[in-house]
Every structure is written in C-alpha cells, then in structure tokens.
CSV table of C-alpha atoms and ligand atoms in Angstrom, one decimal:
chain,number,residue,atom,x,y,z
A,2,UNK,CA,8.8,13.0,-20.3
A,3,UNK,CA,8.5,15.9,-18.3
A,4,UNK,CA,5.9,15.3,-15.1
A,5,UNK,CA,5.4,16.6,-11.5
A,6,UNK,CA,5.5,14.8,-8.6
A,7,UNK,CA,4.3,15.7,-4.9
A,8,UNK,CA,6.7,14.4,-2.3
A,9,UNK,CA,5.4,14.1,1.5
A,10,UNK,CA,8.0,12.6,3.2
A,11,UNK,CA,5.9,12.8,6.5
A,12,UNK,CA,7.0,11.5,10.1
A,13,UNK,CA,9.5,9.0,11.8
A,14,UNK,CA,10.9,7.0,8.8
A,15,UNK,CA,9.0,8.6,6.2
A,16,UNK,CA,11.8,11.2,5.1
A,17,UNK,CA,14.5,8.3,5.4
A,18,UNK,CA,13.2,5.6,3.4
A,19,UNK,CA,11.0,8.6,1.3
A,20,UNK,CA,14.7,10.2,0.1
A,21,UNK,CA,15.8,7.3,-0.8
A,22,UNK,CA,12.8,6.9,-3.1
A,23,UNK,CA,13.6,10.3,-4.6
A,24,UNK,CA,16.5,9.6,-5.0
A,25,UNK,CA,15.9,6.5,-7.3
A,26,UNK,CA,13.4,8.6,-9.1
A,27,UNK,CA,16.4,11.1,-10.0
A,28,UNK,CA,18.3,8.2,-10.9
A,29,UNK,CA,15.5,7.4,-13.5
A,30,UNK,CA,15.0,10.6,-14.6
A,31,UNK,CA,19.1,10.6,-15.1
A,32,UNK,CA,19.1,7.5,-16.8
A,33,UNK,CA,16.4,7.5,-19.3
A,34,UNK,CA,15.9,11.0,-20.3
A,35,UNK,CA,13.2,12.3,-17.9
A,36,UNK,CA,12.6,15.8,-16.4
A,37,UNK,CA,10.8,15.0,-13.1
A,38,UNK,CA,9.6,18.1,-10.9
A,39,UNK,CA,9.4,17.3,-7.4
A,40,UNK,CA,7.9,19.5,-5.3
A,41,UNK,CA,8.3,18.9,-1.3
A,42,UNK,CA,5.3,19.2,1.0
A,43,UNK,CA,4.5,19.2,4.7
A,44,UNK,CA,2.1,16.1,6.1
A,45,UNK,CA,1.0,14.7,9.0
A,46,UNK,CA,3.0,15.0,12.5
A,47,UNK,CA,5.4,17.3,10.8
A,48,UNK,CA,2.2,19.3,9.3
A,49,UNK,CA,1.0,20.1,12.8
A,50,UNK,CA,3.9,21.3,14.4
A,51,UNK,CA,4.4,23.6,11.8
A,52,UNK,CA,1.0,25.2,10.8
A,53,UNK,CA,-1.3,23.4,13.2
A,54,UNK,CA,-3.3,21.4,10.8
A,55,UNK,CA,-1.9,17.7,9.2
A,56,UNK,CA,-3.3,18.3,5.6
A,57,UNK,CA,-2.0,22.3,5.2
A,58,UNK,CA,-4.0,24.2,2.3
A,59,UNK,CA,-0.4,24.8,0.4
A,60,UNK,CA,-0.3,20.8,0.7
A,61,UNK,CA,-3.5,19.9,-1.0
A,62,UNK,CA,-3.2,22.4,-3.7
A,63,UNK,CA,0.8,20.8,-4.9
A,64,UNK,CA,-1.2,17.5,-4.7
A,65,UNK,CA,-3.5,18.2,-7.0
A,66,UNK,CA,-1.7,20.2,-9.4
A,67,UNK,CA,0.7,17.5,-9.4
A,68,UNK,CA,1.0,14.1,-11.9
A,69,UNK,CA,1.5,12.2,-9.3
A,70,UNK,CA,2.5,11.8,-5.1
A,71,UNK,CA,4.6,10.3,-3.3
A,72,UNK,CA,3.9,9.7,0.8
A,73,UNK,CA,6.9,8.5,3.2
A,74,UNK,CA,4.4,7.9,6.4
A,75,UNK,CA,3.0,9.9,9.0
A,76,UNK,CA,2.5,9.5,12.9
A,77,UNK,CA,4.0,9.1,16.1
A,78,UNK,CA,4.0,9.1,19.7
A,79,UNK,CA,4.5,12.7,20.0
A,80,UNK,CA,0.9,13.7,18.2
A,81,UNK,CA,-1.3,10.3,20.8
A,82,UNK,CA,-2.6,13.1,22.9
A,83,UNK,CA,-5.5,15.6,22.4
A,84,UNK,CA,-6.0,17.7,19.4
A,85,UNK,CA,-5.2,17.1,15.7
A,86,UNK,CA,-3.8,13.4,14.5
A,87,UNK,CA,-1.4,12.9,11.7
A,88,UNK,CA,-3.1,10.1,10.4
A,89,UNK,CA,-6.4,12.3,9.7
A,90,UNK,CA,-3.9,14.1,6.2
A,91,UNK,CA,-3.5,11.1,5.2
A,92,UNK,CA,-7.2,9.8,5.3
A,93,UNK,CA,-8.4,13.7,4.3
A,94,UNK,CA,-5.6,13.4,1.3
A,95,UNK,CA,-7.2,10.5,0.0
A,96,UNK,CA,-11.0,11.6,0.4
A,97,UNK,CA,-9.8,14.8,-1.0
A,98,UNK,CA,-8.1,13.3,-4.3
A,99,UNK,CA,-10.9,10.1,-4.7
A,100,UNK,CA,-8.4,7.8,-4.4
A,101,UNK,CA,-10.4,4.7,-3.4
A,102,UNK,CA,-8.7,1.5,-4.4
A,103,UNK,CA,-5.7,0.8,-2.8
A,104,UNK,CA,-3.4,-1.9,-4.6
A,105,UNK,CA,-0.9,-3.9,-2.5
A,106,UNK,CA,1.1,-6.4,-4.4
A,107,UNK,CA,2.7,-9.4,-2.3
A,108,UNK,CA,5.1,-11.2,-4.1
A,109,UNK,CA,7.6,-12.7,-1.0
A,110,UNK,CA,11.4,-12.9,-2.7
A,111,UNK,CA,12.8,-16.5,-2.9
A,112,UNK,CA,16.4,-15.7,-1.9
A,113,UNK,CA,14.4,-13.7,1.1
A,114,UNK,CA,12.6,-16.5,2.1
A,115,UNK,CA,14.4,-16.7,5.5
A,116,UNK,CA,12.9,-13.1,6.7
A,117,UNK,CA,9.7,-15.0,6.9
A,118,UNK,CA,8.1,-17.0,9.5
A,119,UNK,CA,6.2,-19.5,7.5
A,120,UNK,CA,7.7,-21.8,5.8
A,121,UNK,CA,9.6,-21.7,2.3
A,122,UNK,CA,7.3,-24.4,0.8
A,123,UNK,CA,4.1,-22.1,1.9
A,124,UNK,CA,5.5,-19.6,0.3
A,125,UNK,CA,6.7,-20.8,-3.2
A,126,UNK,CA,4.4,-19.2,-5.8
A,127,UNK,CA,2.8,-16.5,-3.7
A,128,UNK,CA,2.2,-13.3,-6.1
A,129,UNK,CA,-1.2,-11.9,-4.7
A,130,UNK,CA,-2.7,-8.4,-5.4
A,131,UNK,CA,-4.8,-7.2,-2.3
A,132,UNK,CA,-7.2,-4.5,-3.3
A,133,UNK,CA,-8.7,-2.5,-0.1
A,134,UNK,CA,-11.1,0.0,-0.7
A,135,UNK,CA,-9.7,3.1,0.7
A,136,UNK,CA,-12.4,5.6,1.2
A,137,UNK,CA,-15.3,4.6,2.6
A,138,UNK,CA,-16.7,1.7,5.7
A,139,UNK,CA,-15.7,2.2,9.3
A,140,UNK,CA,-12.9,4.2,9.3
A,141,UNK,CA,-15.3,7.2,7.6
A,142,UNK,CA,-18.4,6.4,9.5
A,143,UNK,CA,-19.8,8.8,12.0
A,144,UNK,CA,-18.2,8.3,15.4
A,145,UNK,CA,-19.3,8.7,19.3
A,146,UNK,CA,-18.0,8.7,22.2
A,147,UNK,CA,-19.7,8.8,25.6
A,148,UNK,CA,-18.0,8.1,29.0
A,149,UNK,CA,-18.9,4.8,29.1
A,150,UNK,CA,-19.6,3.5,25.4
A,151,UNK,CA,-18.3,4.3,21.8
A,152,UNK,CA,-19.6,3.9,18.5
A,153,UNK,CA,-18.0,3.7,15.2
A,154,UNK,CA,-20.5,3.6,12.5
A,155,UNK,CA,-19.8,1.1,8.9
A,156,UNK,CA,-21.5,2.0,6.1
A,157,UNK,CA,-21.2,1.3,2.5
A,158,UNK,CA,-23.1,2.3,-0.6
A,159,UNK,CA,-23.5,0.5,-4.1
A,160,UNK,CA,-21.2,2.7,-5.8
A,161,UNK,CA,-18.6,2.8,-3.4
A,162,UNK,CA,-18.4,-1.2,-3.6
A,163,UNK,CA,-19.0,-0.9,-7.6
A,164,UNK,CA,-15.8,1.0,-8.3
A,165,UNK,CA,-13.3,-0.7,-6.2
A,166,UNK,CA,-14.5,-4.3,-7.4
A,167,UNK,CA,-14.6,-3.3,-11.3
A,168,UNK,CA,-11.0,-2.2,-10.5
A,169,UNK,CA,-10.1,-5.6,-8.9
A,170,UNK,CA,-11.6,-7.3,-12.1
A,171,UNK,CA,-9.9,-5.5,-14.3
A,172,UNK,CA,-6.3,-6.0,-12.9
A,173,UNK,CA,-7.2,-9.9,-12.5
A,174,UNK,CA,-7.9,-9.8,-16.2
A,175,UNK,CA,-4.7,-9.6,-16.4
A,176,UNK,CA,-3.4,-12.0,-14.4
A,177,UNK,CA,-4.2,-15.5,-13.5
A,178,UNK,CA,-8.1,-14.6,-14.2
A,179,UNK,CA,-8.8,-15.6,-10.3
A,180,UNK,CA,-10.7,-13.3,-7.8
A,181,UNK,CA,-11.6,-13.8,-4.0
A,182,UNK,CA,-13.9,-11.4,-2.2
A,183,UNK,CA,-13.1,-11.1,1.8
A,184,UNK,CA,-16.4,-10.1,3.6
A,185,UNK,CA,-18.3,-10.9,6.9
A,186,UNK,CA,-21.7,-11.6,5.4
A,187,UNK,CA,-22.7,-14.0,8.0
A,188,UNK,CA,-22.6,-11.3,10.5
A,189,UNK,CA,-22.7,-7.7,8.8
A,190,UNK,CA,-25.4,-6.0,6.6
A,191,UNK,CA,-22.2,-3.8,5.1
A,192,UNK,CA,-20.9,-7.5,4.0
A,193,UNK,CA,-24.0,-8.8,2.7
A,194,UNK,CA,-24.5,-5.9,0.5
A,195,UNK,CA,-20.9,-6.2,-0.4
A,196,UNK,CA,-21.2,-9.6,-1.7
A,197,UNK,CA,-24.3,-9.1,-3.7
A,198,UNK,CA,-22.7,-6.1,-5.8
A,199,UNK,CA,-19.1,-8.1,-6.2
A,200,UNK,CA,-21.4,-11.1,-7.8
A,201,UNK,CA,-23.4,-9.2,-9.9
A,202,UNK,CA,-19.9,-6.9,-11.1
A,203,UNK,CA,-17.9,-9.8,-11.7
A,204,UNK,CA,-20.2,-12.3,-13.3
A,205,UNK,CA,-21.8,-9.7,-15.4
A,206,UNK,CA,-19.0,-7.8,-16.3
A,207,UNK,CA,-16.3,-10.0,-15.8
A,208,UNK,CA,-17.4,-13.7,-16.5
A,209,UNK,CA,-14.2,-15.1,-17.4
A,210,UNK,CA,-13.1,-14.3,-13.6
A,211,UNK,CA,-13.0,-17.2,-11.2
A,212,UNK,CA,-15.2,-15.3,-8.4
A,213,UNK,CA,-15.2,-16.9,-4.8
A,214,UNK,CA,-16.2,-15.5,-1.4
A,215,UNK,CA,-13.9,-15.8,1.8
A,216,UNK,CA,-15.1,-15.0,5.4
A,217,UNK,CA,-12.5,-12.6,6.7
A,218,UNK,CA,-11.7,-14.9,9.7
A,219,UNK,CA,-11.4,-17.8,7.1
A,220,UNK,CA,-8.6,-15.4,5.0
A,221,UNK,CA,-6.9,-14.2,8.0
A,222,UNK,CA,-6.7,-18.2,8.0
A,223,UNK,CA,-5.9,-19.5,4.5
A,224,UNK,CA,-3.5,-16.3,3.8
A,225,UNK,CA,-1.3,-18.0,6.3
A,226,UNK,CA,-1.7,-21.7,5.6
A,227,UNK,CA,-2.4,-21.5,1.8
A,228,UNK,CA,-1.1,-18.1,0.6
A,229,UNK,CA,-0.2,-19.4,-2.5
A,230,UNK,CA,-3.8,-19.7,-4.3
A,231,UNK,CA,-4.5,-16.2,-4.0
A,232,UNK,CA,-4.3,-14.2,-7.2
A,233,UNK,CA,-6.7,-10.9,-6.4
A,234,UNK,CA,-8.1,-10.2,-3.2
A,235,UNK,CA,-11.3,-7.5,-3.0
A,236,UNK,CA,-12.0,-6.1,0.4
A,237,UNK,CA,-13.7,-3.2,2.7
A,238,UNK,CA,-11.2,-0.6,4.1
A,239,UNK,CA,-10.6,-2.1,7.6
A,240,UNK,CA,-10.6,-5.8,6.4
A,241,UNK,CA,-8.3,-4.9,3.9
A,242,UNK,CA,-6.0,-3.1,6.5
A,243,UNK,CA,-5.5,-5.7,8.7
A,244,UNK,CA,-5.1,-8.8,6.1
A,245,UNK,CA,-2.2,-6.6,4.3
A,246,UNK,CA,-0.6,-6.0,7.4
A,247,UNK,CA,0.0,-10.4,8.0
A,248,UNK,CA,0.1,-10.6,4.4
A,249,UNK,CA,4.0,-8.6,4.5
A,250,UNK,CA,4.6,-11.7,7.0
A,251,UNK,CA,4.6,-13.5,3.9
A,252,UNK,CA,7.6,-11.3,2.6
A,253,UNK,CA,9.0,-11.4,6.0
A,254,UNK,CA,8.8,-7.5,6.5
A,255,UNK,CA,6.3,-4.6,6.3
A,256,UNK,CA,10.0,-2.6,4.7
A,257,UNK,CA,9.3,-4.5,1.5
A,258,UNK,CA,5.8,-4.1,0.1
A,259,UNK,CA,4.5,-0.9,-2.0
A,260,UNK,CA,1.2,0.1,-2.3
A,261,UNK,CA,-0.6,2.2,-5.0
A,262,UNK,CA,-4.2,4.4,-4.2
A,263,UNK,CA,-6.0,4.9,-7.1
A,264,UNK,CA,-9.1,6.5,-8.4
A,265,UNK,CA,-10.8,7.2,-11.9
A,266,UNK,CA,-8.0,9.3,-13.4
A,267,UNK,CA,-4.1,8.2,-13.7
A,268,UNK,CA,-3.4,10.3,-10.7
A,269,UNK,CA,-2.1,8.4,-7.9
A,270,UNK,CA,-0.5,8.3,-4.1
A,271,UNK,CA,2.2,6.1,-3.6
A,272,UNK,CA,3.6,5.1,-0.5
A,273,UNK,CA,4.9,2.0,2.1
A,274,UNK,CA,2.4,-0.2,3.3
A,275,UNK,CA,4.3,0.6,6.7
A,276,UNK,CA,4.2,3.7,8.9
A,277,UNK,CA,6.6,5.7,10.5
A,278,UNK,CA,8.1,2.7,12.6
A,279,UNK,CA,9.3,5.5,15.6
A,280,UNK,CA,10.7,2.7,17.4
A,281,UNK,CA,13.2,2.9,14.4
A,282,UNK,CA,13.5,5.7,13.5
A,283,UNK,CA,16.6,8.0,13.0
A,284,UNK,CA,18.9,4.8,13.2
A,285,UNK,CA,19.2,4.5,9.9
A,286,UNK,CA,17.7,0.9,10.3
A,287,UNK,CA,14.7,1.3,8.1
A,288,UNK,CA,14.5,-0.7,5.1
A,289,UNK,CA,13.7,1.6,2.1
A,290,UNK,CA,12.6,-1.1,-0.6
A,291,UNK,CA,8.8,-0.8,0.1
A,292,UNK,CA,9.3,2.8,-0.3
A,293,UNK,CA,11.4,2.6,-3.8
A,294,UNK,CA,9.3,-0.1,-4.9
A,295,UNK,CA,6.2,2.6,-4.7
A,296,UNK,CA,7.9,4.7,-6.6
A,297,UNK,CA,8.2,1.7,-9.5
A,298,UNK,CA,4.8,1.5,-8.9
A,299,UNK,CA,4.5,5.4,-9.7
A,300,UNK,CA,6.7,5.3,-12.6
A,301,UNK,CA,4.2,2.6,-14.1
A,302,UNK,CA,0.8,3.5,-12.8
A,303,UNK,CA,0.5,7.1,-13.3
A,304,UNK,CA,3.2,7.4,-15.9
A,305,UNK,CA,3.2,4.6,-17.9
A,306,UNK,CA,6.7,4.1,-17.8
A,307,UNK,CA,6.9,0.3,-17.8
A,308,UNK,CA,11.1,-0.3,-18.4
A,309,UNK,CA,11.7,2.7,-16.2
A,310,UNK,CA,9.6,0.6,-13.2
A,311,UNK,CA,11.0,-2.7,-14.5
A,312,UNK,CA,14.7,-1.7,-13.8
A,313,UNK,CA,13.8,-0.4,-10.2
A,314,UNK,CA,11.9,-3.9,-9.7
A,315,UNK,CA,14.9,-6.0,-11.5
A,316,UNK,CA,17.6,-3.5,-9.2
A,317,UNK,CA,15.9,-5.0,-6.5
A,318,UNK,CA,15.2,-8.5,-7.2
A,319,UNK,CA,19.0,-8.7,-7.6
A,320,UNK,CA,20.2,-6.8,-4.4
A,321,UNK,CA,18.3,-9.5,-3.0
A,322,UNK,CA,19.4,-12.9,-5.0
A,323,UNK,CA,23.0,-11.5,-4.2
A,324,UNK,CA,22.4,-11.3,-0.4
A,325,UNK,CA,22.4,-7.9,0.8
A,326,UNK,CA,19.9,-7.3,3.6
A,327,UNK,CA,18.8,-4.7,6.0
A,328,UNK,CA,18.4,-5.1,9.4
A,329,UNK,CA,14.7,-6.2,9.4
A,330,UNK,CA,15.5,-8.9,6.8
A,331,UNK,CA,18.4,-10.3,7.9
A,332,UNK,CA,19.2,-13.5,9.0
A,333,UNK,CA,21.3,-14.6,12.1
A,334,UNK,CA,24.8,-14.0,11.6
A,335,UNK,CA,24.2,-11.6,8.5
A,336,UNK,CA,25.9,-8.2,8.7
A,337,UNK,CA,23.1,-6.0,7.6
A,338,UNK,CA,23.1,-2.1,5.4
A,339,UNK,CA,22.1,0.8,6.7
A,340,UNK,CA,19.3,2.5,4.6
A,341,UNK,CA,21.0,4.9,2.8
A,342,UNK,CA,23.8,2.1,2.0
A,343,UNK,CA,21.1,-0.2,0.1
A,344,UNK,CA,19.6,3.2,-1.5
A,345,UNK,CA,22.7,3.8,-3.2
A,346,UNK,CA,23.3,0.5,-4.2
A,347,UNK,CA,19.9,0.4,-5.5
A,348,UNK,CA,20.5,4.1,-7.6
A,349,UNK,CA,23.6,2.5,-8.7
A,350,UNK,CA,22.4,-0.4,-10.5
A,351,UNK,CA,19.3,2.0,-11.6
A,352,UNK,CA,21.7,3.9,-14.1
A,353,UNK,CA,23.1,0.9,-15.4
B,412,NAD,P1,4.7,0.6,11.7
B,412,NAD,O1,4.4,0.1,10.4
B,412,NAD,O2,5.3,2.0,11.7
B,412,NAD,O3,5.8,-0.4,12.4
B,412,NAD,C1,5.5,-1.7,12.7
B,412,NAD,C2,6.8,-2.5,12.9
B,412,NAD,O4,7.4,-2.7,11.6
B,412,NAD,C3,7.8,-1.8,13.8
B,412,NAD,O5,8.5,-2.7,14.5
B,412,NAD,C4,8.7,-1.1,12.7
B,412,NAD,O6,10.1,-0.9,13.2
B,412,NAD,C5,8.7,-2.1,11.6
B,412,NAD,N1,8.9,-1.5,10.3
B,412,NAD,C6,8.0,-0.7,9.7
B,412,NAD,N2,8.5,-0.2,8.5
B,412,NAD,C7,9.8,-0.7,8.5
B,412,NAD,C8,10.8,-0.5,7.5
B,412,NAD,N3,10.7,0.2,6.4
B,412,NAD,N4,12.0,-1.2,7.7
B,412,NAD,C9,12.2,-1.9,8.8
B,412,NAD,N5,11.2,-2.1,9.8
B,412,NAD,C10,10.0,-1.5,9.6
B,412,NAD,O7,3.4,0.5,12.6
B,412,NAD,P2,3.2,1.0,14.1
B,412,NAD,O8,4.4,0.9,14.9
B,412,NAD,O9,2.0,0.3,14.5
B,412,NAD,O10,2.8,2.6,13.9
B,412,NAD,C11,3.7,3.6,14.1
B,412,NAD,C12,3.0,4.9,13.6
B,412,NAD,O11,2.7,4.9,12.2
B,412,NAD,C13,1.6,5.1,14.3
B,412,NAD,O12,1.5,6.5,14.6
B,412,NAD,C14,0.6,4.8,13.2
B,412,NAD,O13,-0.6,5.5,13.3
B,412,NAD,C15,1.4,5.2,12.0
B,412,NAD,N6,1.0,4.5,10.7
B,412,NAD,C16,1.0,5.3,9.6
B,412,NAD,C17,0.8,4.7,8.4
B,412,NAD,C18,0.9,5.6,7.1
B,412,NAD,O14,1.6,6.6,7.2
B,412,NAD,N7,0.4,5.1,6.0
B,412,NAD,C19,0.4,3.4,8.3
B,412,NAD,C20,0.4,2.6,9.5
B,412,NAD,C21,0.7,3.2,10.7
C-alpha cells in the first residue's frame, strides 16, 4: 500500500519519542511491503519561532492532503508568556480537520504492574476505551478576562454530543457491549443536555449496549478504586482530559498510552496522550511506547492494516513480559533504556 502520512514532531519530547515512531513505521513499511510517504511539518512552539504562527499555512495544507498524521507534542516553558501558544495548532489542527472523537485505550501491562501506584489486584482486567470529545465544550467557548474576573464559556450542541456518542456505541459494539457516560448533570445545563442525547443515541440506536451514567466526581472515584468494570467511557472535552490523564496511572505512566482523534472520514491524528514533558526533555529519558503505540493505532485506524498494528502491539507487549523498562517505568534497582535504545529494540523485533 502506498499512503502519506504527516509527521509533526512538535516541542520538548515530541521529535524524540515522535522519531522513534517513524522509525517503526519504516520498519513496517520495510517489513511488509509498504511505500509510506512522510512528509515533515512544523507545529506548535517550534512553529512560532519559526514563522510566528503555531499552525503555519504550509502545515495545514500537508495535513490535509495527507492519509493520515502523526503529532509528537507541543508546548513549553519558553512560549508561557504573551503572544501566540503552542497548544492553540494543536486545538486549530483539530477544529480544522473535524476531528472530534478522541479514542484513548487503557489497557495497564501485567508484567508492568509495578509502574503503578494502585495495586496489582485493582488492576487485573482493566482494558477501558475512554472516548473524549475533542472539539467542542469549554475549551472552545468564548473567553473573558477582566482585571478582576474571567469567564470561560461551555457550550454544547445536539450534534456535537450525537457524533461522538454514536462513535462510542459503535466501538463498544465490539467489545464487551458496556457503556458509561461521565457528565455533571446535577450541576451543569451542558451535562443535562448531554445525558438526554447519550440516552436517546444509545437506547435507540444501540439497545444491546449496557448504558449507565457516572457523575464525573464519582469516576474520578471508581476509575481508581474499581477500574476494572469500565469497558467504554463517553465524555465532554475537559472531563475527558482530566479522567485520561489519572487513568495512565493505571498503566503506571502517561509514556505508555496512545490516543487516536477521529472524525467522519478515515483520516486521523495520532499522537501521545502526554505532552512535551520539558522537564525531560533532551535526556533521552522519555519513554517512546505511547508514541509507537499511536502509530499502531495509525496503521489500523486510518489504514486498515490490522497485522501490521498487531506486530507493533505484540513487539511491545513482549519488550515488556521480558523486562526492559525506561526510566519512568522502572522499578527500584532496575537499570533502565534510553529512548532510542527501546526504539530499536522495538524496530528490531518489528521486522521479524
Ligand atoms: P506532560 O505530559 O508533558 O508531563 C507530565 C509528566 O509526565 C512529566 O513529569 C513528564 O516528565 C512525564 N512524562 C510525560 N511523557 C512522558 C514520556 N513519554 N516518558 C516519560 N515520562 C513522561 O505534562 P505537563 O508537564 O503538564 O506539560 C508540559 C507541556 O506540554 C505544557 O506546555 C503543556 O501545555 C503541553 N501539553 C501538550 C500536550 C499535547 O501536545 N498534546 C498535551 C498535554 C500537555
């Protein structure tokens, strides 16, 4: 198969753990046949110093001529002050490509079990699917700021709720059949109207889903204490934020979890749930398995190329079983790789 693919390697980590990803791919690509065009573009911090603007024209026109893209992170200290933020690409990439259902798998690995801080019988049989809608609520809403108060506006419209929950029904159709909705009806009008349109979506369209309803204070809760009888989680951009952020506790760090945005078409961004970590950064410390793991995700979601994401996944699973750990994941007394050292391990059992 011959496809394009976008690479925004971004800010702090992002390029680290974001070659290492590319690297993979070519690895795939090597391995099974494929010709896989990737074409690198500025984003974020590294956007502004260059052109002035996070999200440069040349950069949304390679994204959305491309098959698919890949996003290391973007942001730092360096761009806190006045004037243009990294993080607004990111959010404009996303608006601008209709990507509004974020998929974030959480699946902690047994033999990693240690990484976490809750405890290994908590965490046997946790393999959850959070879905956070991506484009709309608080984080879009119209903003003001006066010396002395702020406002950030929420709103959400039928549609917007529509799409993202048909989406969540239709990827826990294939799963256990279980789906819980995370809203703050008791206190929001957003969340009320949230909770009407995910009843009438699921049990209409969907009535072989389980369908329950979770107060987001009661999930930040029960994702900790019973993590395990999750299967597909529905929720509004910034409940969805914060709940996948603890939920990589469960894995025991934010290096191993992938994340997929989607919209209507097969076209989709792929990146880290994590961001540029500059605390980390240039140390080669950063674990690059969330990062290669979107890039599975990639190869499957906007490809359809299930064994090619399958030996990514299974090169992982047993870099894992057999021990080898990066800094964030290891355990006291454990030597751990540098990035690039599990990256080529990883490439290396790729090819076979
Ligand atoms: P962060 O996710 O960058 O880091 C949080 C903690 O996790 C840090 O201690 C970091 O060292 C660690 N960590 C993250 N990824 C890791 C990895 N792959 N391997 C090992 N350890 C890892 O969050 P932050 O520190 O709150 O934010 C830093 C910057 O990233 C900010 O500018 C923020 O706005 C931005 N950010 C960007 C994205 C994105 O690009 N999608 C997402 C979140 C935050």
């Amino acid at each position: 198969m011959k496809a394009t693919i976008a690479y925004l390697p971004g800010d702090g980590i992002g390029p680290e753990v974001g070659g290492m990803a590319m690297a993979i791919l070519d690895a795939v690509a090597a391995r099974f046949g494929h010709e896989f065009h990737i074409n690198e573009c500025l984003v974020g911090g590294a956007a502004i110093d260059a052109t002035g603007d996070p999200l440069p024209p040349q950069t949304r026109s390679t994204c959305e001529a491309a098959d698919a893209i890949f996003l290391g992170a973007v942001g730092g200290p360096k761009w806190d002050g006045d004037g243009p933020r990294p993080e607004s690409g990111l959010l404009a990439l996303r608006k601008l490509l209709g990507l509004y259902a974020n998929i974030r798998p959480v699946r902690p690995h047994p033999r990693a079990a240690a990484a976490s801080p809750i405890k290994p019988e908590i965490l046997k049989g946790v393999d959850m699917v959070v879905v956070r809608e991506l484009t709309g609520g608080i984080y879009f809403g119209k903003k003001s700021r006066e010396t002395d108060s702020a406002t950030d506006v929420c709103t959400y419209t039928r549609t917007e709720i529509e799409r993202v929950v048909r989406r969540a029904g239709k990827l826990a159709q294939g799963r256990r059949g279980k789906i819980t909705s995370v809203d703050k009806a008791n206190v929001l009008e957003t969340s009320r109207l949230w909770r009407e349109v995910t009843t009438r979506v699921i049990t209409e369209e969907f009535p072989a889903l389980e369908l329950e309803h979770i107060l987001v204070d009661a999930a930040a809760m029960y994702l900790l204490s019973r993590p395990a009888e999750f299967d597909v989680i529905v929720t509004e951009n910034m409940f969805g934020d914060i709940l996948t952020d603890e939920a990589s506790m469960l894995a025991g760090s934010m290096g191993l979890l992938p994340s997929a945005s989607l919209g209507d078409g097969p076209r989709g961004l792929y990146e880290p749930i994590h961001g540029s970590a500059p605390d980390i950064a240039g140390k080669s410390l950063a674990n690059p398995m969330a990062s290669i793991l979107s890039g599975a995700m990639l190869l499957r979601l906007s490809l359809g190329l299930n064994t090619e994401a399958e030996a990514i996944e299974n090169s992982i699973d047993s870099i894992l079983s057999e021990g080898y750990r990066t800094d964030d994941i290891a355990s006291n007394g454990e030597r751990p790789l540098t990035t690039s050292q599990v990256g080529d391990m990883i490439a290396g059992l790729v090819m076979g």
